[in-house]
mmCIF file of C-alpha atoms in Angstrom:
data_model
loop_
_atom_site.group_PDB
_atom_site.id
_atom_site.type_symbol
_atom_site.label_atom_id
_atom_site.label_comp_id
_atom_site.label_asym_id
_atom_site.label_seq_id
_atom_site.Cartn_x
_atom_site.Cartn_y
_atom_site.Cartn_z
ATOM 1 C CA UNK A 1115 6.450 19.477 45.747
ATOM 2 C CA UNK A 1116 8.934 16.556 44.703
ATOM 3 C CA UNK A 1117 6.879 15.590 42.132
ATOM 4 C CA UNK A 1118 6.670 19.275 40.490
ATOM 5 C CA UNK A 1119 10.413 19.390 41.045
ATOM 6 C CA UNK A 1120 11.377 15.583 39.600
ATOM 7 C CA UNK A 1121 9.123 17.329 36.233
ATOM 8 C CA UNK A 1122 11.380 20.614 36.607
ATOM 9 C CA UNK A 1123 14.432 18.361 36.470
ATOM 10 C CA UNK A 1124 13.197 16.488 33.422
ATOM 11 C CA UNK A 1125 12.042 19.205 32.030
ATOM 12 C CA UNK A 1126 15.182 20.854 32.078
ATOM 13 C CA UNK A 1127 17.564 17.891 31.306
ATOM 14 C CA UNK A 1128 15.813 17.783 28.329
ATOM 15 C CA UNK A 1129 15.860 20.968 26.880
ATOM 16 C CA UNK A 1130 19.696 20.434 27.643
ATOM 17 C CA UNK A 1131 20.631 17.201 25.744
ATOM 18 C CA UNK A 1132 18.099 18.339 22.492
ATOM 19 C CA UNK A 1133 19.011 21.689 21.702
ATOM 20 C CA UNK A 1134 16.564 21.452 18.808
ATOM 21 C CA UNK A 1135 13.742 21.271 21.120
ATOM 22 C CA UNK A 1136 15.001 24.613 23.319
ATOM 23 C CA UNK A 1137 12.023 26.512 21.135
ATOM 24 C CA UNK A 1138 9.511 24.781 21.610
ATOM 25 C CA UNK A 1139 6.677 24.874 24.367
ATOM 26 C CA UNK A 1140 7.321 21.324 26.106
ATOM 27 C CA UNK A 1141 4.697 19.936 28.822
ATOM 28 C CA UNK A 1142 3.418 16.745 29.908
ATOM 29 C CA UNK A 1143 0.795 16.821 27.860
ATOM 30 C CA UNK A 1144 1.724 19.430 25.151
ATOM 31 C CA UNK A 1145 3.941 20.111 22.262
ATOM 32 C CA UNK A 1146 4.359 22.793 20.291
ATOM 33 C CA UNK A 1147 7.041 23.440 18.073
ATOM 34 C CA UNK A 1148 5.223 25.804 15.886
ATOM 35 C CA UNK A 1149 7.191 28.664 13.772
ATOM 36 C CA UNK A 1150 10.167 27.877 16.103
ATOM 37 C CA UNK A 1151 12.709 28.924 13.980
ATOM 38 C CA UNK A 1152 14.485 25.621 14.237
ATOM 39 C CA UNK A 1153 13.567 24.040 11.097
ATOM 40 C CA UNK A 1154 12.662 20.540 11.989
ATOM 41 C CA UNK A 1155 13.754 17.804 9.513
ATOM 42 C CA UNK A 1156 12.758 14.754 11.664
ATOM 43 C CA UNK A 1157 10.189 14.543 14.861
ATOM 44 C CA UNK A 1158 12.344 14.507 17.896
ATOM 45 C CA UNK A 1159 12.651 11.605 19.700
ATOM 46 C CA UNK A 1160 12.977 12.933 23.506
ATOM 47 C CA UNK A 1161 9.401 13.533 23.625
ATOM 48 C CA UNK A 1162 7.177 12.592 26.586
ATOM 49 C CA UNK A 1163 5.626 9.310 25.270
ATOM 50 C CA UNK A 1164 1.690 10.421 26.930
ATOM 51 C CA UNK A 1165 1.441 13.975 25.260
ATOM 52 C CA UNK A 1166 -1.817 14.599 23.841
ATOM 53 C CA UNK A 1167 -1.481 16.969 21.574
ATOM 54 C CA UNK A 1168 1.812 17.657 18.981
ATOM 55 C CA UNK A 1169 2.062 20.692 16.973
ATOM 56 C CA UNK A 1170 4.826 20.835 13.977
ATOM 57 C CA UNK A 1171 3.776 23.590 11.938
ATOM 58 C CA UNK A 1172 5.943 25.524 9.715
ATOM 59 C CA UNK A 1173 8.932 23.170 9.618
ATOM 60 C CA UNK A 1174 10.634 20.745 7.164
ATOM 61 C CA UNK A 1175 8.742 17.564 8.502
ATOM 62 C CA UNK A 1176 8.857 15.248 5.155
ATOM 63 C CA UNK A 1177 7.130 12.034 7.622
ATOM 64 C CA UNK A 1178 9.786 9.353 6.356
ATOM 65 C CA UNK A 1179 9.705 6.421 7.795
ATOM 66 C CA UNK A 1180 11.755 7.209 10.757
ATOM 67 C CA UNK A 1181 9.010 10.042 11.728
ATOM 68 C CA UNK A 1182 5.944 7.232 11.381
ATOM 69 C CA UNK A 1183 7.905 4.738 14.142
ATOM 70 C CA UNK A 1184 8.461 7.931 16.332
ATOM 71 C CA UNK A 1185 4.461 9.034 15.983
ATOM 72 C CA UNK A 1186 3.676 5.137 16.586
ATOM 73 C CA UNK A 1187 4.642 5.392 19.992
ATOM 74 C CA UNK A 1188 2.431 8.376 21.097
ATOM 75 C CA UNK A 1189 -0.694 5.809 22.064
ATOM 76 C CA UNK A 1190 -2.436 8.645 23.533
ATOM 77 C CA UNK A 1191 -2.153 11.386 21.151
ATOM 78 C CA UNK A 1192 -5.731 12.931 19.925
ATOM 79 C CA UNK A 1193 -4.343 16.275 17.866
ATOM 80 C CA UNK A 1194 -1.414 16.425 15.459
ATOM 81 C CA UNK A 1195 -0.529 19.688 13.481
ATOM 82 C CA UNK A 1196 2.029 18.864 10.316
ATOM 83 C CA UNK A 1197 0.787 21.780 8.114
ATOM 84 C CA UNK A 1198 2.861 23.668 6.496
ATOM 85 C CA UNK A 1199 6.074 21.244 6.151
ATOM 86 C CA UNK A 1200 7.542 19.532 3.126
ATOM 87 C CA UNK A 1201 4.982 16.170 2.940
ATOM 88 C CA UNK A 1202 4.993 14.974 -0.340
ATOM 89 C CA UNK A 1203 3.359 11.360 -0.042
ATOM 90 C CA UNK A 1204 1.048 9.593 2.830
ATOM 91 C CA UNK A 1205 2.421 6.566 2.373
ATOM 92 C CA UNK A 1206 0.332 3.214 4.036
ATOM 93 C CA UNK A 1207 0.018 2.890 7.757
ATOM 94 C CA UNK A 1208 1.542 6.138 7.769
ATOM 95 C CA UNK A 1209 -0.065 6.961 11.636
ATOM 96 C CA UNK A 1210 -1.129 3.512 12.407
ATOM 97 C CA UNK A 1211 -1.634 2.779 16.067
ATOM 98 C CA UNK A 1212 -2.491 6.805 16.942
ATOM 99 C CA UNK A 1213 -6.386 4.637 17.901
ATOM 100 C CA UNK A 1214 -7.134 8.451 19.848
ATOM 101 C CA UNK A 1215 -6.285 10.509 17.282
ATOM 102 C CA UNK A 1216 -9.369 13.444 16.705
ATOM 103 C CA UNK A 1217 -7.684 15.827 14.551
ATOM 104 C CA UNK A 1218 -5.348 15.483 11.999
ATOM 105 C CA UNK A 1219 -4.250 18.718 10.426
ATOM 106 C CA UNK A 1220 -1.660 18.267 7.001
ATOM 107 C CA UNK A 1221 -2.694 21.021 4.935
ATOM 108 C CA UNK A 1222 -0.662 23.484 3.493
ATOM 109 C CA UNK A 1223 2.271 20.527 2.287
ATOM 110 C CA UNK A 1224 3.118 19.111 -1.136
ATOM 111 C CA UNK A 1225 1.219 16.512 -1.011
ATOM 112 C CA UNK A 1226 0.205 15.007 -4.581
ATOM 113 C CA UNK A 1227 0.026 10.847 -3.730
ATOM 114 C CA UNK A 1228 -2.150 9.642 -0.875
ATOM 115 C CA UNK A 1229 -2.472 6.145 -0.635
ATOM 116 C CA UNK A 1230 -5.403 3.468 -0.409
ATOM 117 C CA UNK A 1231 -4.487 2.828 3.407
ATOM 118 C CA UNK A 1232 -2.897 6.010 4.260
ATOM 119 C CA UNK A 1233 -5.540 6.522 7.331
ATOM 120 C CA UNK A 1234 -5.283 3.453 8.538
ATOM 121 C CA UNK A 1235 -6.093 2.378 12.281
ATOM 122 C CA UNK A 1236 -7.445 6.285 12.729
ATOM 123 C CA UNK A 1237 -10.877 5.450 14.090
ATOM 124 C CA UNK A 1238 -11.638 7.866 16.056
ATOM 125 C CA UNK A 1239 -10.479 10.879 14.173
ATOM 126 C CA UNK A 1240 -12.857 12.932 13.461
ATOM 127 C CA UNK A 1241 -11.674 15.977 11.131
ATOM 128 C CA UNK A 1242 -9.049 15.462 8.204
ATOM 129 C CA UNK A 1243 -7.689 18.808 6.542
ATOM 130 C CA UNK A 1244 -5.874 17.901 3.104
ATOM 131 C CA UNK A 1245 -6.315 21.377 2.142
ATOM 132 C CA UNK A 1246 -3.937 23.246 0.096
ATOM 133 C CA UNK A 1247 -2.085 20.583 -1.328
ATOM 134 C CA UNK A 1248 -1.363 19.074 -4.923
ATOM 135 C CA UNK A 1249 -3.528 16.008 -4.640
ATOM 136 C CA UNK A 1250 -4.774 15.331 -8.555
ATOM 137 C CA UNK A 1251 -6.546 12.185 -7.457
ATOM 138 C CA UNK A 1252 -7.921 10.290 -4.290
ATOM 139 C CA UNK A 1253 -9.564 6.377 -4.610
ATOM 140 C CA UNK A 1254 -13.064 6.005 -3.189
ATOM 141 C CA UNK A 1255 -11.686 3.393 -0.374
ATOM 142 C CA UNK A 1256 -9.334 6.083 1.414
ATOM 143 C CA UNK A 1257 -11.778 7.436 3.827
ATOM 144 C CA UNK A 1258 -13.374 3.770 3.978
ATOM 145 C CA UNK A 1259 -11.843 3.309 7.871
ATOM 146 C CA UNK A 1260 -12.646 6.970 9.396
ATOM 147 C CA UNK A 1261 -16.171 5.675 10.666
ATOM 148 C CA UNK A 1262 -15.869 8.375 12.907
ATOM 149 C CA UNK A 1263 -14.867 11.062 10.384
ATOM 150 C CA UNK A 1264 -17.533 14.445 10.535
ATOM 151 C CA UNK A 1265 -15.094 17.119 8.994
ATOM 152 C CA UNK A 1266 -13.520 16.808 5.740
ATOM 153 C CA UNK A 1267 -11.183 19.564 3.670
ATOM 154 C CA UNK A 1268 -9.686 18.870 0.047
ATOM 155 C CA UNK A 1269 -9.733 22.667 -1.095
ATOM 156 C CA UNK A 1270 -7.557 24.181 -3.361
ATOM 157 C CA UNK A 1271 -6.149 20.855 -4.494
ATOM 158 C CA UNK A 1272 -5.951 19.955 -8.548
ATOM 159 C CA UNK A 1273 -9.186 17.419 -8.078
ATOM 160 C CA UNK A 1274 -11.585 17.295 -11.356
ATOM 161 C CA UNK A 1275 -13.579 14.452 -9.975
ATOM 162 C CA UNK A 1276 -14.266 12.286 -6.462
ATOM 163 C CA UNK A 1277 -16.092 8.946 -6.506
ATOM 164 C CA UNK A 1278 -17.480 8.579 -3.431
ATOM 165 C CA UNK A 1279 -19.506 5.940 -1.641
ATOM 166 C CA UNK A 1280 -23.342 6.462 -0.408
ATOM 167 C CA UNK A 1281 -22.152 4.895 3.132
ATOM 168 C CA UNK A 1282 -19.523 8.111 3.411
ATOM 169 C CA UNK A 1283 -21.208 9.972 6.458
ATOM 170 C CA UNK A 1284 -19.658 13.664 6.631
ATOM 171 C CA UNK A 1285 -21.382 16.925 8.160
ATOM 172 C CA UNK A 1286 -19.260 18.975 6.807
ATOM 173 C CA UNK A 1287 -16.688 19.504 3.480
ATOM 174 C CA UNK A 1288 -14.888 21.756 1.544
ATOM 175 C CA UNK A 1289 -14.361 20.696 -1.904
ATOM 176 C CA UNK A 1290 -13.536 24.514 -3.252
ATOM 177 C CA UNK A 1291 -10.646 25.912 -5.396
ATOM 178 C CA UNK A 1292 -10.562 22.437 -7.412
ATOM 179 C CA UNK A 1293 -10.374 22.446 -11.005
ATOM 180 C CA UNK A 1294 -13.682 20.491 -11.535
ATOM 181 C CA UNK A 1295 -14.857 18.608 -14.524
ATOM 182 C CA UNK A 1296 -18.523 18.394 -14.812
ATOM 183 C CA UNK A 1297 -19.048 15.303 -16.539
ATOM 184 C CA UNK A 1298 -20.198 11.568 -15.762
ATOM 185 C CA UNK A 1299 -17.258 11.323 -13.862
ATOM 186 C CA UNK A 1300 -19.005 13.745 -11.206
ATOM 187 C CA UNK A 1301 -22.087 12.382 -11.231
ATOM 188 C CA UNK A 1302 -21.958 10.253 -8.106
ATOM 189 C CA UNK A 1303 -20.237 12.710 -5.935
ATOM 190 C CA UNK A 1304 -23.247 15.299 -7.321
ATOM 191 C CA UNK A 1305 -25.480 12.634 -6.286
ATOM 192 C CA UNK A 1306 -24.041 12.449 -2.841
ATOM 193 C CA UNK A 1307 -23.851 15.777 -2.001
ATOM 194 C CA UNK A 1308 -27.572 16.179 -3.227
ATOM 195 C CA UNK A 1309 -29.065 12.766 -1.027
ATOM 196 C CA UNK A 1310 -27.072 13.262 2.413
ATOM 197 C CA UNK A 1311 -27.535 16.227 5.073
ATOM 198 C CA UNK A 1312 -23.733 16.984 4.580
ATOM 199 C CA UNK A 1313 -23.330 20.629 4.575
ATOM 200 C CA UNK A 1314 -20.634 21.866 1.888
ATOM 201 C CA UNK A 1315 -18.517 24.534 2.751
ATOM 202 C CA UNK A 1316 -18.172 27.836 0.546
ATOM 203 C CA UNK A 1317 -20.346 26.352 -1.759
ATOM 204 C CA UNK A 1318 -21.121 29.577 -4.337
ATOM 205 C CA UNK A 1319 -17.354 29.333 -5.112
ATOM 206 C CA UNK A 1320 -17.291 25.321 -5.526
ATOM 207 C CA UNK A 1321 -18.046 25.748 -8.981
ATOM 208 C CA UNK A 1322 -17.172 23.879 -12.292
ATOM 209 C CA UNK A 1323 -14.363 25.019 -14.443
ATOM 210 C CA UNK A 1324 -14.804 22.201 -17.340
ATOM 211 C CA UNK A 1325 -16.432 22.282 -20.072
ATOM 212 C CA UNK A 1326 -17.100 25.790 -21.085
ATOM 213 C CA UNK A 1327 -20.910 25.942 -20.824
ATOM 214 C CA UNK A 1328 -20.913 24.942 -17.298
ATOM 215 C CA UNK A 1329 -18.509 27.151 -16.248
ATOM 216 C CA UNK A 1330 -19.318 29.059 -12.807
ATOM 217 C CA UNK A 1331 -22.359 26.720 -11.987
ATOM 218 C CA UNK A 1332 -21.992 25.127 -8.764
ATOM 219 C CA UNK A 1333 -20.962 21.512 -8.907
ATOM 220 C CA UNK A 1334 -24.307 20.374 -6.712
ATOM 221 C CA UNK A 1335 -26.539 22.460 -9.433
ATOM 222 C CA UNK A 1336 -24.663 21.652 -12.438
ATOM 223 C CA UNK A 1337 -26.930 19.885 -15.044
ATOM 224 C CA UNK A 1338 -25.445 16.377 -15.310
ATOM 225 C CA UNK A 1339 -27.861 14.305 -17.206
ATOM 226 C CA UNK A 1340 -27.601 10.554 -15.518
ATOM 227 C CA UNK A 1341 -29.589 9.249 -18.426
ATOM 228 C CA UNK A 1342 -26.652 10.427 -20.684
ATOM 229 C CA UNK A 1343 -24.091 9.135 -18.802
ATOM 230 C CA UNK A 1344 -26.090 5.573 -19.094
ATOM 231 C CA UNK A 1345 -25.638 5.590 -22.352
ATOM 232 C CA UNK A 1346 -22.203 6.406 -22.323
ATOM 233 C CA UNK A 1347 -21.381 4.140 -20.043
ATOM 234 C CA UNK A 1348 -23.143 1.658 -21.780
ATOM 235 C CA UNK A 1349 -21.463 2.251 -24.968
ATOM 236 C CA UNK A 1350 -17.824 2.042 -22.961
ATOM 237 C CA UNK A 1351 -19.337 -1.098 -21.787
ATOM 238 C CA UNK A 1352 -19.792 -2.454 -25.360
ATOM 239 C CA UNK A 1353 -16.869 -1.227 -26.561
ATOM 240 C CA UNK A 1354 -14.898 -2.998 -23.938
ATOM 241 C CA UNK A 1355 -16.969 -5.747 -24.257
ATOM 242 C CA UNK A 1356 -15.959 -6.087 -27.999
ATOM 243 C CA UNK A 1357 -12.132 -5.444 -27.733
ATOM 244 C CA UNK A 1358 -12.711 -8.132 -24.958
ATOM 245 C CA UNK A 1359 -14.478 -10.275 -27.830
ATOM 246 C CA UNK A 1360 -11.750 -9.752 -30.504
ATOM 247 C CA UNK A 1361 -8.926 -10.386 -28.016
ATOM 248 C CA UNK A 1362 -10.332 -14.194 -26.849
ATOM 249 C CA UNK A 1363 -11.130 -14.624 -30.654
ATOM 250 C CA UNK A 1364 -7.158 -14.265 -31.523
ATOM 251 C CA UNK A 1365 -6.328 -16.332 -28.677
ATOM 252 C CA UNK A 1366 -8.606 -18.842 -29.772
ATOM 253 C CA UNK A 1367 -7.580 -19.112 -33.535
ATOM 254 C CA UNK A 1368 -3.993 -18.804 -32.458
ATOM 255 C CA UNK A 1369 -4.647 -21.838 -29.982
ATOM 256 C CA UNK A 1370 -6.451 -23.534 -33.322
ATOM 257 C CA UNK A 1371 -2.986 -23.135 -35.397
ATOM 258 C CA UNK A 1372 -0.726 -24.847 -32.914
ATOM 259 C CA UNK A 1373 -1.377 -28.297 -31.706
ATOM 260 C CA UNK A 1374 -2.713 -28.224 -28.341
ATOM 261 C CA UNK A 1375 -3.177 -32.051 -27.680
ATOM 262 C CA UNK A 1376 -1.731 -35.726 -28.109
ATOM 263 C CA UNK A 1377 -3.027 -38.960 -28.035
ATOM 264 C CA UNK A 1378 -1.240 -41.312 -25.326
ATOM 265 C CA UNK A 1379 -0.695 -44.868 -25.472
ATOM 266 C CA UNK A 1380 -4.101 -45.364 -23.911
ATOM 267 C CA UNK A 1381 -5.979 -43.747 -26.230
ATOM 268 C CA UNK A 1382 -6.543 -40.340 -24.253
ATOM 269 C CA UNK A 1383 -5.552 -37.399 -25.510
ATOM 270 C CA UNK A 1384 -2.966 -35.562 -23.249
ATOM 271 C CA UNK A 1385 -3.428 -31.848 -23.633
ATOM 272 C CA UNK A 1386 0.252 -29.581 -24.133
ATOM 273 C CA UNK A 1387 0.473 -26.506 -21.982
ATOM 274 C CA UNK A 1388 0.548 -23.179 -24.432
ATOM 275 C CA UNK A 1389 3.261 -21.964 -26.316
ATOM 276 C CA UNK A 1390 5.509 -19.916 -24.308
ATOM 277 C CA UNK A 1391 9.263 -19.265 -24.022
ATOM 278 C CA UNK A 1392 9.545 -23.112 -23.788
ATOM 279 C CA UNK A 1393 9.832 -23.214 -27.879
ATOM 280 C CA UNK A 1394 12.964 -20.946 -27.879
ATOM 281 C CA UNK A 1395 14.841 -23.179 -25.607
ATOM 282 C CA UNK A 1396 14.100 -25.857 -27.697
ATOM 283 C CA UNK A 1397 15.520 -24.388 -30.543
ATOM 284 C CA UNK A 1398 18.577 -22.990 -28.779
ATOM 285 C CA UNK A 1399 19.152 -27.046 -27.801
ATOM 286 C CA UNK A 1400 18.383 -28.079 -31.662
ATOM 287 C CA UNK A 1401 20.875 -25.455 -32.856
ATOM 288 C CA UNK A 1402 23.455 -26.667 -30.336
ATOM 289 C CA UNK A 1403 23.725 -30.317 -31.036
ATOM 290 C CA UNK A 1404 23.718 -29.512 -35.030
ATOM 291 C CA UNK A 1405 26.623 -27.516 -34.594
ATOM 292 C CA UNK A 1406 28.422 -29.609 -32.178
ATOM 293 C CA UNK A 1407 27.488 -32.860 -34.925
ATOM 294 C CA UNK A 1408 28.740 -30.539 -37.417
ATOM 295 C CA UNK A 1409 32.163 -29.572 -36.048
ATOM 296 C CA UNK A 1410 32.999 -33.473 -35.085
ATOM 297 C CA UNK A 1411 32.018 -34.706 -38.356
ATOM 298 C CA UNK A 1412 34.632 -31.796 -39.591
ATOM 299 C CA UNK A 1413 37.115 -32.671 -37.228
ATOM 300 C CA UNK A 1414 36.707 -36.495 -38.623
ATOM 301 C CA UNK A 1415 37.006 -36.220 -42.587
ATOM 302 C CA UNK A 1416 39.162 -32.600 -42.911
ATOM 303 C CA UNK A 1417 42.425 -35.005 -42.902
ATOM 304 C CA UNK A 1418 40.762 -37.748 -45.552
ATOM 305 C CA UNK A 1419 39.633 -35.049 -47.726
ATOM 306 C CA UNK A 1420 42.839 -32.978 -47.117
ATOM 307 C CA UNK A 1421 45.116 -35.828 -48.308
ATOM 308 C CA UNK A 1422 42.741 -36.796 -51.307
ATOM 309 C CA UNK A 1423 42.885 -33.001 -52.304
ATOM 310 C CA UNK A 1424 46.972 -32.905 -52.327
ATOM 311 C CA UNK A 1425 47.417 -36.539 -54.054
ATOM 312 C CA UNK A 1426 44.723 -35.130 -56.976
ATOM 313 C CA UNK A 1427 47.627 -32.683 -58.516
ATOM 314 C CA UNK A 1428 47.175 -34.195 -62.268
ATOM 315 C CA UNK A 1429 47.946 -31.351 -64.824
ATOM 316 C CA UNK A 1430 47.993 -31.648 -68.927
ATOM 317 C CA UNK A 1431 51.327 -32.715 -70.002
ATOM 318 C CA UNK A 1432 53.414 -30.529 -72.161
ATOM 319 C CA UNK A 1433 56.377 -30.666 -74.952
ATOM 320 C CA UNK A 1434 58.678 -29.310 -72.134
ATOM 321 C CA UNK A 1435 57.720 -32.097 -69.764
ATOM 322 C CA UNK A 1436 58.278 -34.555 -72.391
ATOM 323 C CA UNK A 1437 62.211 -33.754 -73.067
ATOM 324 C CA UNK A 1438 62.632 -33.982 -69.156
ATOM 325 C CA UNK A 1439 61.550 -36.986 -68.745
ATOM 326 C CA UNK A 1440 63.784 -38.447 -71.732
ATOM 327 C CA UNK A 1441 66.607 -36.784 -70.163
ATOM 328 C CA UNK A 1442 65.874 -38.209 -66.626
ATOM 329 C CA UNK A 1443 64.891 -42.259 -68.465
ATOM 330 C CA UNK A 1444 68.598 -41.653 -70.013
ATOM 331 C CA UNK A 1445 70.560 -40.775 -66.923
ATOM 332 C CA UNK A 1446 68.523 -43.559 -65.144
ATOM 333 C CA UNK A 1447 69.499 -46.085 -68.136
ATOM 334 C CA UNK A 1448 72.679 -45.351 -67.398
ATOM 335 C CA UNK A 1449 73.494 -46.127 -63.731
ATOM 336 C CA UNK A 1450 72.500 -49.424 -64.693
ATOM 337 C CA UNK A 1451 75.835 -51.675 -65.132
ATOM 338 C CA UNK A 1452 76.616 -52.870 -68.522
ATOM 339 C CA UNK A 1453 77.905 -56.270 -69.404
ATOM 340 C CA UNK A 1454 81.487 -56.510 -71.332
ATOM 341 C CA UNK A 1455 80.719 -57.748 -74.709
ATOM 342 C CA UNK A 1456 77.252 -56.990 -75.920
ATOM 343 C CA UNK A 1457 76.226 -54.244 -78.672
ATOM 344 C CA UNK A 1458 74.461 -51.321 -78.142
ATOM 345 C CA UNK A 1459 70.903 -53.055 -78.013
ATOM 346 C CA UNK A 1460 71.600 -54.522 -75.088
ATOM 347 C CA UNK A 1461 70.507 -51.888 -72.375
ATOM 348 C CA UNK A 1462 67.298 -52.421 -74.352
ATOM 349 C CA UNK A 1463 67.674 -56.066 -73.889
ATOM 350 C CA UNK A 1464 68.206 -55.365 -70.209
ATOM 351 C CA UNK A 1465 65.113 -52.897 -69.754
ATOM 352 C CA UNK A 1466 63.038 -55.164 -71.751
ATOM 353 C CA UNK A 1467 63.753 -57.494 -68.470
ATOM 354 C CA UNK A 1468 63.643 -55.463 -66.038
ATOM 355 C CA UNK A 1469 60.216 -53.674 -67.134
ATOM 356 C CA UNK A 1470 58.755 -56.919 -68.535
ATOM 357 C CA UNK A 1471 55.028 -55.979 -69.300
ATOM 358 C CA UNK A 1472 52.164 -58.050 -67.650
ATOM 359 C CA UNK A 1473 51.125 -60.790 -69.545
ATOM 360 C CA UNK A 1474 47.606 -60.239 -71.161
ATOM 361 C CA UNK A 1475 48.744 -56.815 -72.361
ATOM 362 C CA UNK A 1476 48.839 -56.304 -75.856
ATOM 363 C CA UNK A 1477 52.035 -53.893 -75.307
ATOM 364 C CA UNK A 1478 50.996 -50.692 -76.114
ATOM 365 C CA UNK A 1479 50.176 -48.075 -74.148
ATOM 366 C CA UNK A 1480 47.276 -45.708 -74.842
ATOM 367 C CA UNK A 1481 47.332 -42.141 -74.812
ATOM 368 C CA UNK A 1482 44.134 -40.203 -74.519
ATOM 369 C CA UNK A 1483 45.982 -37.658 -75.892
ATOM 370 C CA UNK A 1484 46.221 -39.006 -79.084
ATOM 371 C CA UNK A 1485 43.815 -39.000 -81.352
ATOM 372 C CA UNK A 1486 41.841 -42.311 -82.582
ATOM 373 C CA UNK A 1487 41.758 -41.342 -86.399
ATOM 374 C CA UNK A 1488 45.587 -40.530 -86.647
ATOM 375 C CA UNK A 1489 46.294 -44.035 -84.900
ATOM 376 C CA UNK A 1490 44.172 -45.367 -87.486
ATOM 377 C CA UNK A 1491 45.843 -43.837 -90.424
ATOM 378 C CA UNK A 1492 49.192 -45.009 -89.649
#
């Protein structure tokens, strides 16, 4: 009787501090917040850590990261319902450590990315419904860890093909209301489905939709020739194999052009890594000193050249100049002092000292300007 009241207690302390919760159908073992009304964003966290079974459907569940920690901690949990909720993308690990989970029901979400270790740490689950989603493509390694997994749904998704591995052990899967493409591409999933005992749901409506001719035939029946698809494969082969063949023959001519090896002072020859970004830094340091050699060389000869520039300000002399500078000899003639008793021929006299020519001159001067033939003629 104390126990069944201590649970009462719980019970009802619980439903007291998360309002959120006060719909849904809470036991020790149980939860079920199904169509409560509540419109649950997040997983609450004042959940009973040994339930066994957890139903969220019809809510606004999006599993962030937040939710995942929360579901990590239900070690004992064997059935989870998140269909219909707003999934969008099973992200890695994304129920990692539920080791007891059977059933895992997502279907009826938006659910278009699911990836390569989404499942992850699930092995015992046994049935996976991924129905009714938007899921355009799935790897062949996603199922790889559900050894245990019997019961498999992907209908009414936007798959056009499914490689799947031989080891894949199913009993049962529904693969209809996909858009799917029966080509090579198909092939191994048609070959599956033909070799195991797995028993394919609603299989007069799992039918192909491309290309035309095949259209309405059942995706296990449809006439998929393998020995075609060998020879397309093997021409993708080839033609991979010779992009693959003109690729390495660039790289190799390019590697012929540039010099790929030095010889040491022993002899050996020392081979350079490739060319990389390595060359542009070496330029940008090139470019650097020249410009810094070129702006102190500048700095040192602007003055010399500056000063030679001003100084070399000779001009042709004209008939105006010449008056001026008789006027200026005459008023410099005259500051000179005169001596008391001597003619007018002696400020010659006087100049004659004072601007005594060098000896070894002849005493004229020569004008370029002056022609050699008038000279001549007088």
């Amino acid at each position: 009787l104390n126990m069944k009241l201590s649970w009462l207690v719980i019970w009802a302390g619980t439903l007291f501090l998360n309002p959120v919760t006060a719909d849904c159908n809470i036991t020790s073992q149980t939860v079920t917040c199904e169509e409560s009304g509540k419109n649950l964003s997040n997983i609450p966290t004042n959940l009973f850590r040994n339930v066994t079974t957890i139903t969220f459907k019809n809510n606004k569940i999006t599993l962030k990261d937040s939710d995942k920690e929360i579901l990590q901690s239900f070690i004992n949990l064997t059935e989870l319902y998140l269909n219909e909720n707003m999934i969008t993308v099973l992200y890695n690990n994304s129920f990692c450590n539920l080791t007891k989970l059977i059933i895992l029901d997502i279907s009826n979400n938006h659910i278009s990315t699911v990836h390569k270790a989404a499942f992850a740490g699930l092995n015992q689950l046994s049935v996976l419904n991924l129905s009714y989603n938007r899921i355009t493509q799935l790897g062949s390694d996603v199922f790889t860890s559900l050894k245990s997994l019997t019961v498999l749904s992907l209908q009414c998704n936007f798959l056009k093909s499914f490689h799947i591995k031989l080891s894949f052990k199913l009993i049962k899967i529904a693969l209809a209301g996909n858009p799917w493409t029966c080509s090579c591409d198909l092939l191994d999933l048609q070959i599956w489905l033909t070799a195991s005992n797995v028993t394919m749901e609603n299989e007069d409506n799992t039918t192909c939709t491309f290309p035309n001719n095949k259209e309405k035939f059942s995706i296990k029946t449809a006439a998929i020739q393998s020995a075609d698809c060998k020879i397309e494969k093997a021409s993708l082969e080839n033609t991979v194999t010779s992009t693959s063949a003109i690729k390495l023959k660039n790289i190799a001519l390019l590697t012929a052009l540039t010099p790929n090896n030095i010889t040491g002072n022993n002899g050996t020859h020392a081979e350079l890594p490739l060319l990389g970004k390595s060359w542009t830094f070496l330029a940008g340091v090139l470019g650097f000193v020249l410009s810094t050699t070129l702006l102190i060389f500048s700095a040192t000869k602007c003055p010399t050249w500056y000063r030679y520039l001003i100084s070399y300000s000779h001009r042709r002399l004209e008939e105006n100049d010449s008056e001026m500078f008789e006027q200026e000899f005459s008023a410099d003639m005259n500051s000179f002092p005169t001596v008391s008793g001597t003619n007018n021929e002696d400020p010659i006299v006087i100049f004659e000292k004072i601007h005594a020519f060098v000896p070894g001159e002849d005493g004229f001067i020569e004008d370029k300007y002056i022609d050699s033939y008038v000279t001549e003629g007088s």
